[in-house]
Amino acid sequence: MDDIFLQGPFGRVHCRATGEGRLLFLMHSAGRSAHEFDALAQRLAGRFRVLSWDMPGHGDSDRPQGHVTLPQFADLAVELACSLGERPILGGGSVGAAIALAATGSPRAVELGGIVPIELPLTRDGTWWARNWSMIETMFGCPEEPEERARARFRTWTPELAARLAIDRHKAGGHAMMDLLWAGRDDADRVQPRIRALAVPALFINGDGGVAPEAATLLPSLNPAAVLRLVADSGHFPHSDDPEAVARAIEEMFA
């Protein structure tokens, strides 16, 4: 994995990159970093140029001066990806999936080759966020996270994973995590309309223990052309639980 820095309107953006081929630009979830996709990137490096970012405010990227909206994150991702390769594919997990979807409304969206939203909640509208905001603050307002809560989100728990999660959350800090989640909350009511309006190939990937049930029910009615792949015995991070299965789904769709 190579560490590179790109320049954007919010300062330097740190990325990890590997492989050769069509560009796959990946965006992590709240409180994580580019390292979230290391295992997946290594499995795709033979077919893709895989680049994962530390979104501004997280990891080793610069801190924005002020609030950044989800569409602003999406515009930045599209600009960076399109500057690096033709017909790039944008993917991401959780809030990173929401950014990938929001990118389809960016001015340069016609240049995208597709999107890969992983574990994108489809029914968490603004009302859900308001009702569950105290839970969100408990989970992300403090960088320290109880091990039993973090461990429950992954199929396999290792000391290395625990250390990586702690590093990423402390680098971001509680304010940056909450500010990102405010961006997600403010944008939540646009998720389903964006899926209805999709004009690029879209591969939705879910763990069968995550938000898969709602995706299996809703996606066919929102957009019959959207493709859904489920990863067995997985929760909110199928790309960590079973990177081989996620890599295989991406290769079948886009390689």
Coordinates of N, CA and C in Angstrom, one line a residue:
M1 N 0.8 -1.2 0.0 CA 0.0 0.0 0.0 C 0.9 1.2 0.0
D2 N 0.6 2.2 -0.9 CA 1.3 3.4 -1.0 C 0.5 4.5 -0.3
D3 N 1.2 5.4 0.5 CA 0.6 6.5 1.1 C 0.8 7.7 0.2
I4 N -0.3 8.4 -0.3 CA -0.2 9.5 -1.1 C -1.1 10.6 -0.6
F5 N -0.8 11.9 -1.0 CA -1.6 13.0 -0.6 C -2.1 13.7 -1.8
L6 N -3.3 14.0 -1.9 CA -4.0 14.8 -2.9 C -4.4 16.2 -2.4
Q7 N -4.5 17.1 -3.2 CA -4.9 18.5 -2.8 C -6.4 18.8 -3.2
G8 N -7.1 19.3 -2.2 CA -8.5 19.6 -2.5 C -8.9 20.9 -1.8
P9 N -10.1 21.4 -1.9 CA -10.6 22.6 -1.3 C -10.5 22.7 0.2
F10 N -10.4 21.5 0.9 CA -10.3 21.4 2.3 C -8.9 21.1 2.8
G11 N -7.9 21.2 1.9 CA -6.5 21.0 2.2 C -6.1 19.6 1.7
R12 N -5.0 19.1 2.3 CA -4.5 17.8 1.8 C -5.4 16.6 2.2
V13 N -5.5 15.7 1.3 CA -6.3 14.5 1.5 C -5.4 13.3 1.5
H14 N -5.2 12.6 2.6 CA -4.4 11.4 2.6 C -5.1 10.2 2.0
C15 N -4.4 9.4 1.2 CA -5.0 8.2 0.6 C -4.0 7.1 0.7
R16 N -4.6 5.9 0.7 CA -3.8 4.6 0.5 C -4.1 4.0 -0.8
A17 N -3.1 3.6 -1.6 CA -3.3 3.1 -2.9 C -2.5 1.9 -3.2
T18 N -3.1 1.1 -4.1 CA -2.5 -0.2 -4.5 C -3.1 -0.6 -5.8
G19 N -2.4 -1.5 -6.5 CA -2.9 -2.2 -7.7 C -2.8 -1.4 -9.0
E20 N -3.3 -2.0 -10.1 CA -3.3 -1.4 -11.4 C -4.6 -1.7 -12.1
G21 N -5.1 -0.8 -12.9 CA -6.3 -1.0 -13.6 C -7.3 0.1 -13.4
R22 N -8.5 -0.2 -13.6 CA -9.6 0.8 -13.5 C -9.6 1.3 -12.0
L23 N -9.9 2.6 -11.8 CA -9.8 3.2 -10.5 C -11.1 2.9 -9.7
L24 N -10.8 2.4 -8.5 CA -11.9 2.2 -7.5 C -11.6 3.0 -6.3
F25 N -12.4 4.0 -6.1 CA -12.2 5.0 -5.0 C -13.1 4.7 -3.9
L26 N -12.5 4.4 -2.7 CA -13.3 3.9 -1.5 C -13.3 4.9 -0.4
M27 N -14.4 5.0 0.3 CA -14.6 6.0 1.4 C -15.1 5.3 2.6
H28 N -14.5 5.6 3.7 CA -14.7 4.8 5.0 C -15.9 5.3 5.7
S29 N -16.2 4.7 6.8 CA -17.3 5.0 7.7 C -16.9 6.0 8.8
A30 N -17.8 6.5 9.6 CA -17.5 7.5 10.6 C -16.5 7.0 11.6
G31 N -15.5 7.8 11.9 CA -14.5 7.4 12.9 C -13.5 6.4 12.5
R32 N -13.4 6.1 11.2 CA -12.4 5.1 10.7 C -11.5 5.9 9.7
S33 N -10.8 5.1 8.9 CA -9.8 5.8 8.0 C -9.6 4.9 6.8
A34 N -8.7 5.3 5.9 CA -8.4 4.5 4.7 C -8.1 3.1 5.0
H35 N -7.5 2.8 6.2 CA -7.1 1.5 6.6 C -8.3 0.5 6.6
E36 N -9.5 1.0 6.7 CA -10.7 0.2 6.7 C -10.8 -0.7 5.5
F37 N -10.2 -0.3 4.4 CA -10.3 -1.1 3.2 C -9.0 -1.8 2.8
D38 N -8.1 -1.9 3.7 CA -6.8 -2.6 3.3 C -7.0 -4.0 2.8
A39 N -7.8 -4.8 3.6 CA -7.9 -6.2 3.2 C -8.6 -6.3 1.9
L40 N -9.7 -5.5 1.6 CA -10.4 -5.5 0.3 C -9.5 -5.1 -0.8
A41 N -8.7 -4.0 -0.6 CA -7.8 -3.5 -1.6 C -6.8 -4.5 -2.1
Q42 N -6.3 -5.2 -1.1 CA -5.2 -6.2 -1.5 C -5.8 -7.3 -2.4
R43 N -7.1 -7.6 -2.2 CA -7.7 -8.7 -3.0 C -8.2 -8.2 -4.4
L44 N -8.3 -6.9 -4.5 CA -8.7 -6.3 -5.8 C -7.5 -5.7 -6.6
A45 N -6.3 -5.7 -6.0 CA -5.2 -5.0 -6.6 C -4.8 -5.6 -8.0
G46 N -5.2 -6.9 -8.3 CA -4.8 -7.5 -9.5 C -5.7 -7.0 -10.7
R47 N -6.9 -6.4 -10.4 CA -7.8 -6.0 -11.4 C -8.1 -4.5 -11.4
F48 N -7.8 -3.8 -10.3 CA -8.2 -2.4 -10.1 C -7.0 -1.6 -9.5
R49 N -7.0 -0.3 -9.8 CA -6.2 0.6 -9.0 C -7.1 1.1 -7.9
V50 N -6.8 0.6 -6.7 CA -7.7 0.8 -5.5 C -7.1 2.0 -4.7
L51 N -7.9 3.0 -4.5 CA -7.5 4.1 -3.7 C -8.5 4.4 -2.6
S52 N -8.1 4.4 -1.4 CA -9.1 4.7 -0.3 C -8.6 6.0 0.4
W53 N -9.5 6.8 0.8 CA -9.1 8.1 1.4 C -9.3 8.1 2.9
D54 N -8.6 9.1 3.5 CA -9.0 9.6 4.8 C -9.9 10.8 4.5
M55 N -11.2 10.8 4.8 CA -12.0 11.9 4.4 C -11.5 13.1 5.3
P56 N -11.6 14.4 4.7 CA -11.2 15.5 5.5 C -11.8 15.5 6.9
G57 N -11.0 15.7 7.9 CA -11.4 15.7 9.3 C -11.1 14.3 10.0
H58 N -10.7 13.3 9.2 CA -10.3 12.0 9.7 C -8.9 11.6 9.3
G59 N -8.4 10.7 10.0 CA -7.1 10.1 9.7 C -6.0 11.2 9.6
D60 N -5.2 11.1 8.5 CA -4.1 12.1 8.3 C -4.4 13.2 7.3
S61 N -5.7 13.3 6.9 CA -6.1 14.4 6.1 C -6.3 15.7 6.9
D62 N -6.3 16.8 6.2 CA -6.4 18.1 6.9 C -7.8 18.3 7.5
R63 N -8.0 19.1 8.5 CA -9.3 19.4 9.1 C -9.9 20.6 8.4
P64 N -11.2 20.4 8.0 CA -11.9 21.6 7.3 C -12.1 22.7 8.3
Q65 N -12.1 23.9 7.8 CA -12.5 25.1 8.7 C -14.0 25.3 8.5
G66 N -14.8 24.6 9.3 CA -16.2 24.7 9.3 C -16.9 23.4 8.9
H67 N -18.2 23.4 8.8 CA -19.0 22.2 8.5 C -18.9 21.9 7.0
V68 N -18.8 20.6 6.7 CA -18.8 20.1 5.4 C -20.1 19.2 5.2
T69 N -20.9 19.5 4.2 CA -22.1 18.7 3.9 C -21.7 17.5 3.2
L70 N -22.7 16.5 3.2 CA -22.5 15.3 2.4 C -22.3 15.5 1.0
P71 N -23.1 16.4 0.3 CA -22.8 16.7 -1.1 C -21.4 17.3 -1.3
Q72 N -20.9 18.1 -0.4 CA -19.6 18.7 -0.6 C -18.5 17.6 -0.5
F73 N -18.7 16.6 0.4 CA -17.8 15.5 0.5 C -17.9 14.7 -0.9
A74 N -19.1 14.5 -1.4 CA -19.3 13.8 -2.6 C -18.6 14.5 -3.8
D75 N -18.8 15.8 -3.9 CA -18.2 16.6 -5.0 C -16.7 16.4 -4.9
L76 N -16.1 16.5 -3.7 CA -14.6 16.3 -3.6 C -14.2 15.0 -4.0
A77 N -14.9 13.9 -3.6 CA -14.6 12.6 -4.0 C -14.6 12.4 -5.5
V78 N -15.6 12.9 -6.2 CA -15.7 12.8 -7.6 C -14.6 13.6 -8.3
E79 N -14.3 14.8 -7.8 CA -13.2 15.6 -8.4 C -11.9 14.8 -8.3
L80 N -11.6 14.3 -7.1 CA -10.3 13.6 -7.0 C -10.3 12.3 -7.8
A81 N -11.4 11.5 -7.8 CA -11.4 10.3 -8.6 C -11.3 10.5 -10.1
C82 N -12.0 11.5 -10.6 CA -12.0 11.8 -12.0 C -10.6 12.4 -12.4
S83 N -9.9 13.0 -11.5 CA -8.6 13.5 -11.9 C -7.6 12.4 -12.0
L84 N -7.9 11.2 -11.4 CA -6.9 10.2 -11.4 C -7.2 9.1 -12.4
G85 N -8.4 9.0 -13.0 CA -8.6 7.9 -13.9 C -10.0 8.1 -14.6
E86 N -10.1 7.5 -15.8 CA -11.4 7.6 -16.5 C -12.4 6.6 -16.0
R87 N -13.6 7.1 -16.0 CA -14.8 6.2 -15.6 C -14.5 5.6 -14.2
P88 N -14.1 6.3 -13.2 CA -13.8 5.7 -11.9 C -15.1 5.2 -11.2
I89 N -14.9 4.2 -10.4 CA -16.0 3.6 -9.6 C -15.8 4.2 -8.1
L90 N -16.9 4.7 -7.6 CA -16.9 5.2 -6.2 C -17.6 4.2 -5.3
G91 N -17.0 3.8 -4.2 CA -17.6 2.9 -3.2 C -17.3 3.4 -1.8
G92 N -18.1 2.9 -0.9 CA -17.9 3.3 0.5 C -18.8 2.5 1.5
G93 N -18.4 2.5 2.7 CA -19.2 1.8 3.8 C -19.9 2.8 4.7
S94 N -21.2 2.5 5.0 CA -22.0 3.3 5.9 C -22.1 4.7 5.4
V95 N -21.6 5.7 6.2 CA -21.7 7.1 5.7 C -20.8 7.2 4.4
G96 N -19.8 6.4 4.2 CA -19.1 6.4 3.0 C -19.9 6.0 1.8
A97 N -20.9 5.0 2.1 CA -21.8 4.6 1.1 C -22.8 5.7 0.7
A98 N -23.2 6.5 1.7 CA -24.1 7.6 1.5 C -23.4 8.7 0.6
I99 N -22.1 8.9 0.8 CA -21.3 9.8 0.0 C -21.2 9.3 -1.4
A100 N -21.0 8.0 -1.6 CA -20.9 7.4 -2.9 C -22.2 7.7 -3.7
L101 N -23.3 7.5 -3.0 CA -24.6 7.7 -3.6 C -24.8 9.1 -3.9
A102 N -24.4 10.0 -3.0 CA -24.6 11.5 -3.2 C -23.8 11.9 -4.4
A103 N -22.7 11.2 -4.7 CA -21.8 11.6 -5.8 C -22.6 11.5 -7.2
T104 N -23.6 10.7 -7.2 CA -24.4 10.6 -8.5 C -25.1 11.9 -8.8
G105 N -25.1 12.8 -7.9 CA -25.7 14.1 -8.1 C -24.7 15.2 -8.4
S106 N -23.4 14.9 -8.4 CA -22.4 15.9 -8.6 C -22.3 16.3 -10.0
P107 N -21.7 17.5 -10.3 CA -21.7 18.0 -11.6 C -20.9 17.1 -12.6
R108 N -20.0 16.3 -12.1 CA -19.2 15.4 -13.0 C -19.7 14.0 -12.9
A109 N -20.9 13.8 -12.4 CA -21.4 12.4 -12.2 C -21.4 11.6 -13.5
V110 N -21.6 12.3 -14.6 CA -21.7 11.6 -15.9 C -20.3 10.9 -16.2
E111 N -19.3 11.3 -15.5 CA -18.0 10.7 -15.8 C -17.7 9.5 -15.0
L112 N -18.6 9.1 -14.0 CA -18.4 8.0 -13.2 C -18.8 6.7 -13.9
G113 N -18.1 5.6 -13.5 CA -18.4 4.3 -14.1 C -19.3 3.5 -13.3
G114 N -19.6 3.9 -12.1 CA -20.5 3.2 -11.2 C -20.3 3.5 -9.7
I115 N -21.1 2.9 -8.9 CA -21.0 3.1 -7.4 C -21.2 1.8 -6.7
V116 N -20.5 1.7 -5.5 CA -20.7 0.5 -4.7 C -21.0 0.9 -3.3
P117 N -22.2 1.1 -3.0 CA -22.6 1.5 -1.6 C -22.6 0.2 -0.7
I118 N -21.9 0.2 0.4 CA -21.8 -1.0 1.2 C -22.5 -0.6 2.6
E119 N -23.5 -1.4 2.9 CA -24.2 -1.2 4.2 C -24.8 0.2 4.2
L120 N -25.5 0.6 3.2 CA -26.2 1.9 3.2 C -27.6 1.8 3.8
P121 N -27.9 2.4 4.9 CA -29.2 2.4 5.5 C -30.2 3.1 4.5
L122 N -31.3 2.4 4.2 CA -32.3 3.0 3.3 C -33.5 3.6 4.0
T123 N -33.7 3.2 5.3 CA -34.9 3.7 6.0 C -34.6 4.7 7.1
R124 N -33.4 5.1 7.2 CA -33.0 6.0 8.3 C -33.2 7.4 7.8
D125 N -34.4 7.9 7.8 CA -34.7 9.3 7.3 C -34.4 10.3 8.5
G126 N -34.8 11.5 8.2 CA -34.5 12.6 9.2 C -35.2 12.3 10.5
T127 N -36.4 11.7 10.5 CA -37.1 11.4 11.7 C -36.4 10.3 12.5
W128 N -35.9 9.3 11.8 CA -35.1 8.3 12.5 C -33.9 8.9 13.2
W129 N -33.2 9.7 12.5 CA -32.0 10.4 13.1 C -32.3 11.2 14.3
A130 N -33.4 12.0 14.2 CA -33.8 12.8 15.4 C -34.1 11.9 16.6
R131 N -34.9 10.8 16.3 CA -35.3 9.9 17.4 C -34.1 9.2 18.0
N132 N -33.1 8.9 17.3 CA -32.0 8.1 17.8 C -30.7 8.9 18.0
W133 N -30.8 10.2 18.0 CA -29.6 11.1 18.1 C -28.8 10.8 19.4
S134 N -29.5 10.6 20.5 CA -28.8 10.4 21.8 C -27.9 9.1 21.7
M135 N -28.4 8.1 21.0 CA -27.7 6.9 20.8 C -26.4 7.2 19.9
I136 N -26.6 8.0 18.9 CA -25.5 8.4 18.0 C -24.4 9.1 18.8
E137 N -24.9 10.0 19.7 CA -23.9 10.8 20.5 C -23.1 9.8 21.4
T138 N -23.8 8.9 22.0 CA -23.2 7.9 22.9 C -22.1 7.1 22.1
M139 N -22.4 6.8 20.9 CA -21.5 5.9 20.1 C -20.3 6.7 19.5
F140 N -20.5 8.0 19.2 CA -19.5 8.7 18.5 C -19.0 10.0 19.1
G141 N -19.7 10.5 20.2 CA -19.3 11.7 20.8 C -18.0 11.6 21.6
C142 N -17.5 10.4 21.9 CA -16.3 10.2 22.6 C -15.4 9.2 21.8
P143 N -14.1 9.5 21.6 CA -13.3 8.6 20.9 C -13.1 7.2 21.6
E144 N -13.2 7.2 22.9 CA -13.1 5.9 23.6 C -14.4 5.1 23.4
E145 N -14.2 3.9 23.0 CA -15.3 3.0 22.7 C -15.2 1.7 23.5
P146 N -16.2 1.3 24.3 CA -16.0 0.0 25.0 C -15.8 -1.2 24.0
E147 N -14.9 -2.0 24.4 CA -14.5 -3.1 23.5 C -15.7 -4.0 23.2
E148 N -16.6 -4.3 24.2 CA -17.7 -5.2 23.9 C -18.6 -4.6 22.8
R149 N -18.7 -3.3 22.8 CA -19.6 -2.7 21.7 C -18.9 -2.8 20.4
A150 N -17.6 -2.5 20.3 CA -16.9 -2.5 19.0 C -16.8 -4.0 18.5
R151 N -16.5 -4.9 19.4 CA -16.3 -6.3 19.0 C -17.6 -6.9 18.4
A152 N -18.8 -6.4 18.8 CA -20.0 -7.0 18.3 C -20.3 -6.6 16.9
R153 N -19.6 -5.7 16.3 CA -19.8 -5.3 14.9 C -19.0 -6.1 13.9
F154 N -18.1 -7.0 14.4 CA -17.2 -7.7 13.5 C -17.3 -9.2 13.7
R155 N -17.1 -9.9 12.6 CA -17.1 -11.4 12.7 C -15.9 -11.9 13.5
T156 N -14.7 -11.3 13.2 CA -13.5 -11.7 13.9 C -12.8 -10.5 14.6
W157 N -12.4 -10.7 15.8 CA -11.8 -9.6 16.6 C -10.4 -10.0 16.9
T158 N -9.5 -9.1 16.6 CA -8.1 -9.3 16.8 C -7.5 -8.1 17.5
P159 N -6.4 -8.2 18.2 CA -5.7 -7.1 18.8 C -5.3 -6.0 17.8
E160 N -5.0 -6.4 16.6 CA -4.6 -5.5 15.5 C -5.8 -4.6 15.1
L161 N -7.0 -5.2 15.0 CA -8.2 -4.5 14.7 C -8.6 -3.5 15.8
A162 N -8.5 -4.0 17.0 CA -8.8 -3.1 18.2 C -7.9 -1.9 18.2
A163 N -6.6 -2.1 17.9 CA -5.6 -1.0 17.9 C -5.9 0.0 16.8
R164 N -6.3 -0.6 15.6 CA -6.6 0.3 14.5 C -7.8 1.1 14.7
L165 N -8.9 0.5 15.3 CA -10.1 1.3 15.6 C -9.8 2.4 16.6
A166 N -9.0 2.1 17.6 CA -8.7 3.2 18.6 C -7.9 4.3 18.0
I167 N -6.9 3.9 17.1 CA -6.1 5.0 16.5 C -7.0 5.9 15.6
D168 N -7.8 5.3 14.8 CA -8.7 6.0 13.9 C -9.6 6.9 14.6
R169 N -10.3 6.4 15.7 CA -11.3 7.3 16.4 C -10.6 8.4 17.1
H170 N -9.4 8.2 17.7 CA -8.7 9.3 18.4 C -8.1 10.3 17.4
K171 N -7.7 9.9 16.2 CA -7.3 10.8 15.2 C -8.4 11.7 14.8
A172 N -9.6 11.2 14.6 CA -10.7 12.0 14.2 C -11.2 12.8 15.3
G173 N -11.4 12.2 16.5 CA -12.0 13.0 17.6 C -13.5 13.0 17.6
G174 N -14.1 13.2 18.8 CA -15.5 13.2 18.9 C -16.2 14.3 18.0
H175 N -15.6 15.5 17.9 CA -16.3 16.6 17.2 C -16.3 16.3 15.7
A176 N -15.2 15.8 15.2 CA -15.2 15.5 13.7 C -16.2 14.4 13.4
M177 N -16.3 13.3 14.3 CA -17.2 12.3 14.0 C -18.6 12.8 14.1
M178 N -19.0 13.6 15.1 CA -20.3 14.1 15.2 C -20.7 15.0 14.1
D179 N -19.7 15.8 13.6 CA -20.0 16.8 12.6 C -20.3 16.0 11.3
L180 N -19.6 14.9 11.0 CA -19.8 14.1 9.9 C -21.2 13.5 10.0
L181 N -21.6 13.0 11.2 CA -22.9 12.4 11.3 C -24.0 13.4 11.2
W182 N -23.8 14.7 11.6 CA -24.7 15.7 11.3 C -24.9 15.9 9.8
A183 N -23.9 15.8 9.1 CA -24.0 15.9 7.6 C -24.9 14.7 7.1
G184 N -24.7 13.5 7.6 CA -25.5 12.4 7.2 C -26.9 12.6 7.6
R185 N -27.2 13.1 8.8 CA -28.5 13.4 9.3 C -29.2 14.4 8.4
D186 N -28.5 15.5 8.1 CA -29.2 16.5 7.3 C -29.5 16.0 5.9
D187 N -28.8 15.0 5.4 CA -28.9 14.5 4.0 C -29.8 13.3 3.9
A188 N -30.3 12.7 5.0 CA -30.9 11.4 5.1 C -32.1 11.3 4.2
D189 N -32.9 12.3 4.1 CA -34.2 12.3 3.3 C -33.9 12.2 1.8
R190 N -32.7 12.4 1.4 CA -32.4 12.4 -0.1 C -31.9 11.0 -0.5
V191 N -31.8 10.1 0.4 CA -31.2 8.8 0.0 C -32.1 8.0 -1.0
Q192 N -33.4 7.8 -0.7 CA -34.3 7.1 -1.5 C -34.5 7.8 -2.9
P193 N -34.7 9.2 -2.9 CA -34.9 9.8 -4.2 C -33.6 9.6 -5.1
R194 N -32.4 9.6 -4.5 CA -31.2 9.4 -5.3 C -31.2 8.0 -5.9
I195 N -31.6 7.0 -5.2 CA -31.7 5.7 -5.7 C -32.6 5.6 -6.8
R196 N -33.8 6.2 -6.7 CA -34.8 6.2 -7.8 C -34.2 6.9 -9.1
A197 N -33.3 7.9 -8.9 CA -32.8 8.6 -10.0 C -31.5 8.1 -10.6
L198 N -31.0 7.0 -10.1 CA -29.7 6.5 -10.5 C -29.6 6.3 -12.0
A199 N -28.5 6.8 -12.5 CA -28.2 6.7 -13.9 C -26.9 6.1 -14.2
V200 N -26.2 5.5 -13.2 CA -25.0 4.8 -13.3 C -25.2 3.4 -12.7
P201 N -24.4 2.4 -13.2 CA -24.4 1.1 -12.6 C -24.2 1.2 -11.1
A202 N -25.0 0.5 -10.3 CA -24.9 0.5 -8.8 C -25.0 -0.9 -8.3
L203 N -24.0 -1.2 -7.5 CA -23.9 -2.5 -6.8 C -24.0 -2.2 -5.3
F204 N -25.1 -2.7 -4.7 CA -25.3 -2.5 -3.2 C -24.8 -3.8 -2.6
I205 N -24.0 -3.7 -1.6 CA -23.5 -4.9 -0.8 C -23.9 -4.7 0.6
N206 N -24.4 -5.8 1.2 CA -24.9 -5.8 2.6 C -24.5 -7.1 3.3
G207 N -24.2 -6.9 4.6 CA -24.1 -8.1 5.4 C -25.5 -8.6 5.8
D208 N -25.6 -9.9 5.9 CA -27.0 -10.5 6.1 C -27.4 -10.1 7.6
G209 N -26.5 -9.7 8.4 CA -26.8 -9.3 9.8 C -26.8 -7.8 10.0
G210 N -26.7 -7.1 8.9 CA -26.6 -5.6 8.9 C -28.0 -5.0 8.5
V211 N -27.9 -4.1 7.5 CA -29.2 -3.5 7.0 C -29.7 -4.2 5.8
A212 N -29.3 -5.5 5.6 CA -29.7 -6.3 4.4 C -31.2 -6.4 4.3
P213 N -31.9 -6.7 5.4 CA -33.4 -7.0 5.2 C -34.1 -5.8 4.6
E214 N -33.8 -4.6 5.0 CA -34.5 -3.4 4.4 C -34.0 -3.2 3.0
A215 N -32.8 -3.5 2.6 CA -32.3 -3.3 1.2 C -33.0 -4.3 0.3
A216 N -33.1 -5.6 0.8 CA -33.7 -6.6 -0.1 C -35.2 -6.3 -0.3
T217 N -35.8 -5.7 0.6 CA -37.2 -5.3 0.5 C -37.4 -4.1 -0.4
L218 N -36.6 -3.0 -0.2 CA -36.8 -1.7 -0.8 C -36.2 -1.5 -2.1
L219 N -35.0 -2.1 -2.3 CA -34.2 -1.8 -3.6 C -35.0 -2.1 -4.8
P220 N -35.7 -3.3 -4.9 CA -36.4 -3.6 -6.2 C -37.5 -2.5 -6.5
S221 N -38.1 -2.0 -5.4 CA -39.2 -1.0 -5.7 C -38.6 0.4 -6.0
L222 N -37.4 0.7 -5.4 CA -36.8 2.0 -5.6 C -36.1 2.1 -7.0
N223 N -35.4 1.0 -7.4 CA -34.8 1.0 -8.7 C -34.5 -0.5 -9.1
P224 N -35.3 -1.0 -9.9 CA -35.1 -2.4 -10.3 C -33.7 -2.7 -11.0
A225 N -33.0 -1.7 -11.5 CA -31.7 -1.9 -12.1 C -30.6 -2.0 -11.1
A226 N -30.8 -1.6 -9.9 CA -29.8 -1.7 -8.8 C -29.5 -3.2 -8.5
V227 N -28.3 -3.5 -8.3 CA -27.9 -4.9 -8.0 C -27.6 -5.0 -6.5
L228 N -28.1 -6.1 -5.9 CA -27.8 -6.3 -4.4 C -27.1 -7.6 -4.3
R229 N -26.0 -7.6 -3.5 CA -25.3 -8.8 -3.1 C -25.2 -8.9 -1.6
L230 N -25.6 -10.0 -1.0 CA -25.6 -10.2 0.4 C -24.3 -11.0 0.8
V231 N -23.7 -10.7 1.9 CA -22.6 -11.4 2.4 C -23.0 -12.2 3.7
A232 N -22.9 -13.5 3.7 CA -23.4 -14.3 4.8 C -22.5 -14.1 6.0
D233 N -23.2 -14.3 7.2 CA -22.5 -14.2 8.4 C -21.7 -12.9 8.6
S234 N -22.3 -11.8 8.3 CA -21.6 -10.5 8.3 C -22.6 -9.5 8.8
G235 N -22.1 -8.4 9.4 CA -22.9 -7.3 9.9 C -22.6 -6.1 9.1
H236 N -22.2 -5.0 9.8 CA -22.1 -3.7 9.2 C -20.8 -3.5 8.4
F237 N -19.9 -4.4 8.5 CA -18.6 -4.3 7.8 C -18.3 -5.6 7.0
P238 N -19.1 -5.9 6.0 CA -18.8 -7.1 5.2 C -17.5 -7.1 4.6
H239 N -17.0 -5.9 4.2 CA -15.6 -5.8 3.6 C -14.5 -6.2 4.5
S240 N -14.8 -6.1 5.8 CA -13.8 -6.6 6.8 C -14.1 -8.0 7.2
D241 N -15.3 -8.4 7.3 CA -15.7 -9.8 7.7 C -15.3 -10.8 6.6
D242 N -15.6 -10.4 5.4 CA -15.4 -11.4 4.3 C -14.9 -10.6 3.0
P243 N -13.7 -10.1 3.0 CA -13.2 -9.3 1.9 C -13.2 -10.1 0.6
E244 N -13.0 -11.4 0.7 CA -13.1 -12.2 -0.6 C -14.4 -12.1 -1.3
A245 N -15.5 -12.2 -0.5 CA -16.8 -12.2 -1.0 C -17.1 -10.8 -1.6
V246 N -16.7 -9.8 -1.0 CA -17.0 -8.4 -1.5 C -16.2 -8.2 -2.7
A247 N -14.9 -8.6 -2.7 CA -14.1 -8.4 -3.9 C -14.7 -9.2 -5.1
R248 N -15.2 -10.4 -4.9 CA -15.7 -11.2 -5.9 C -17.0 -10.5 -6.5
A249 N -17.8 -9.9 -5.7 CA -19.0 -9.2 -6.2 C -18.6 -8.0 -7.0
I250 N -17.6 -7.2 -6.6 CA -17.1 -6.1 -7.3 C -16.5 -6.5 -8.7
E251 N -15.7 -7.5 -8.7 CA -15.1 -8.0 -9.9 C -16.2 -8.5 -10.9
E252 N -17.2 -9.2 -10.4 CA -18.2 -9.7 -11.3 C -19.0 -8.6 -11.9
M253 N -19.2 -7.5 -11.2 CA -19.9 -6.3 -11.7 C -19.1 -5.4 -12.6
F254 N -17.9 -5.2 -12.3 CA -17.1 -4.1 -12.9 C -15.8 -4.5 -13.6
A255 N -15.2 -5.6 -13.3 CA -13.9 -5.9 -13.8 C -14.0 -6.2 -15.3

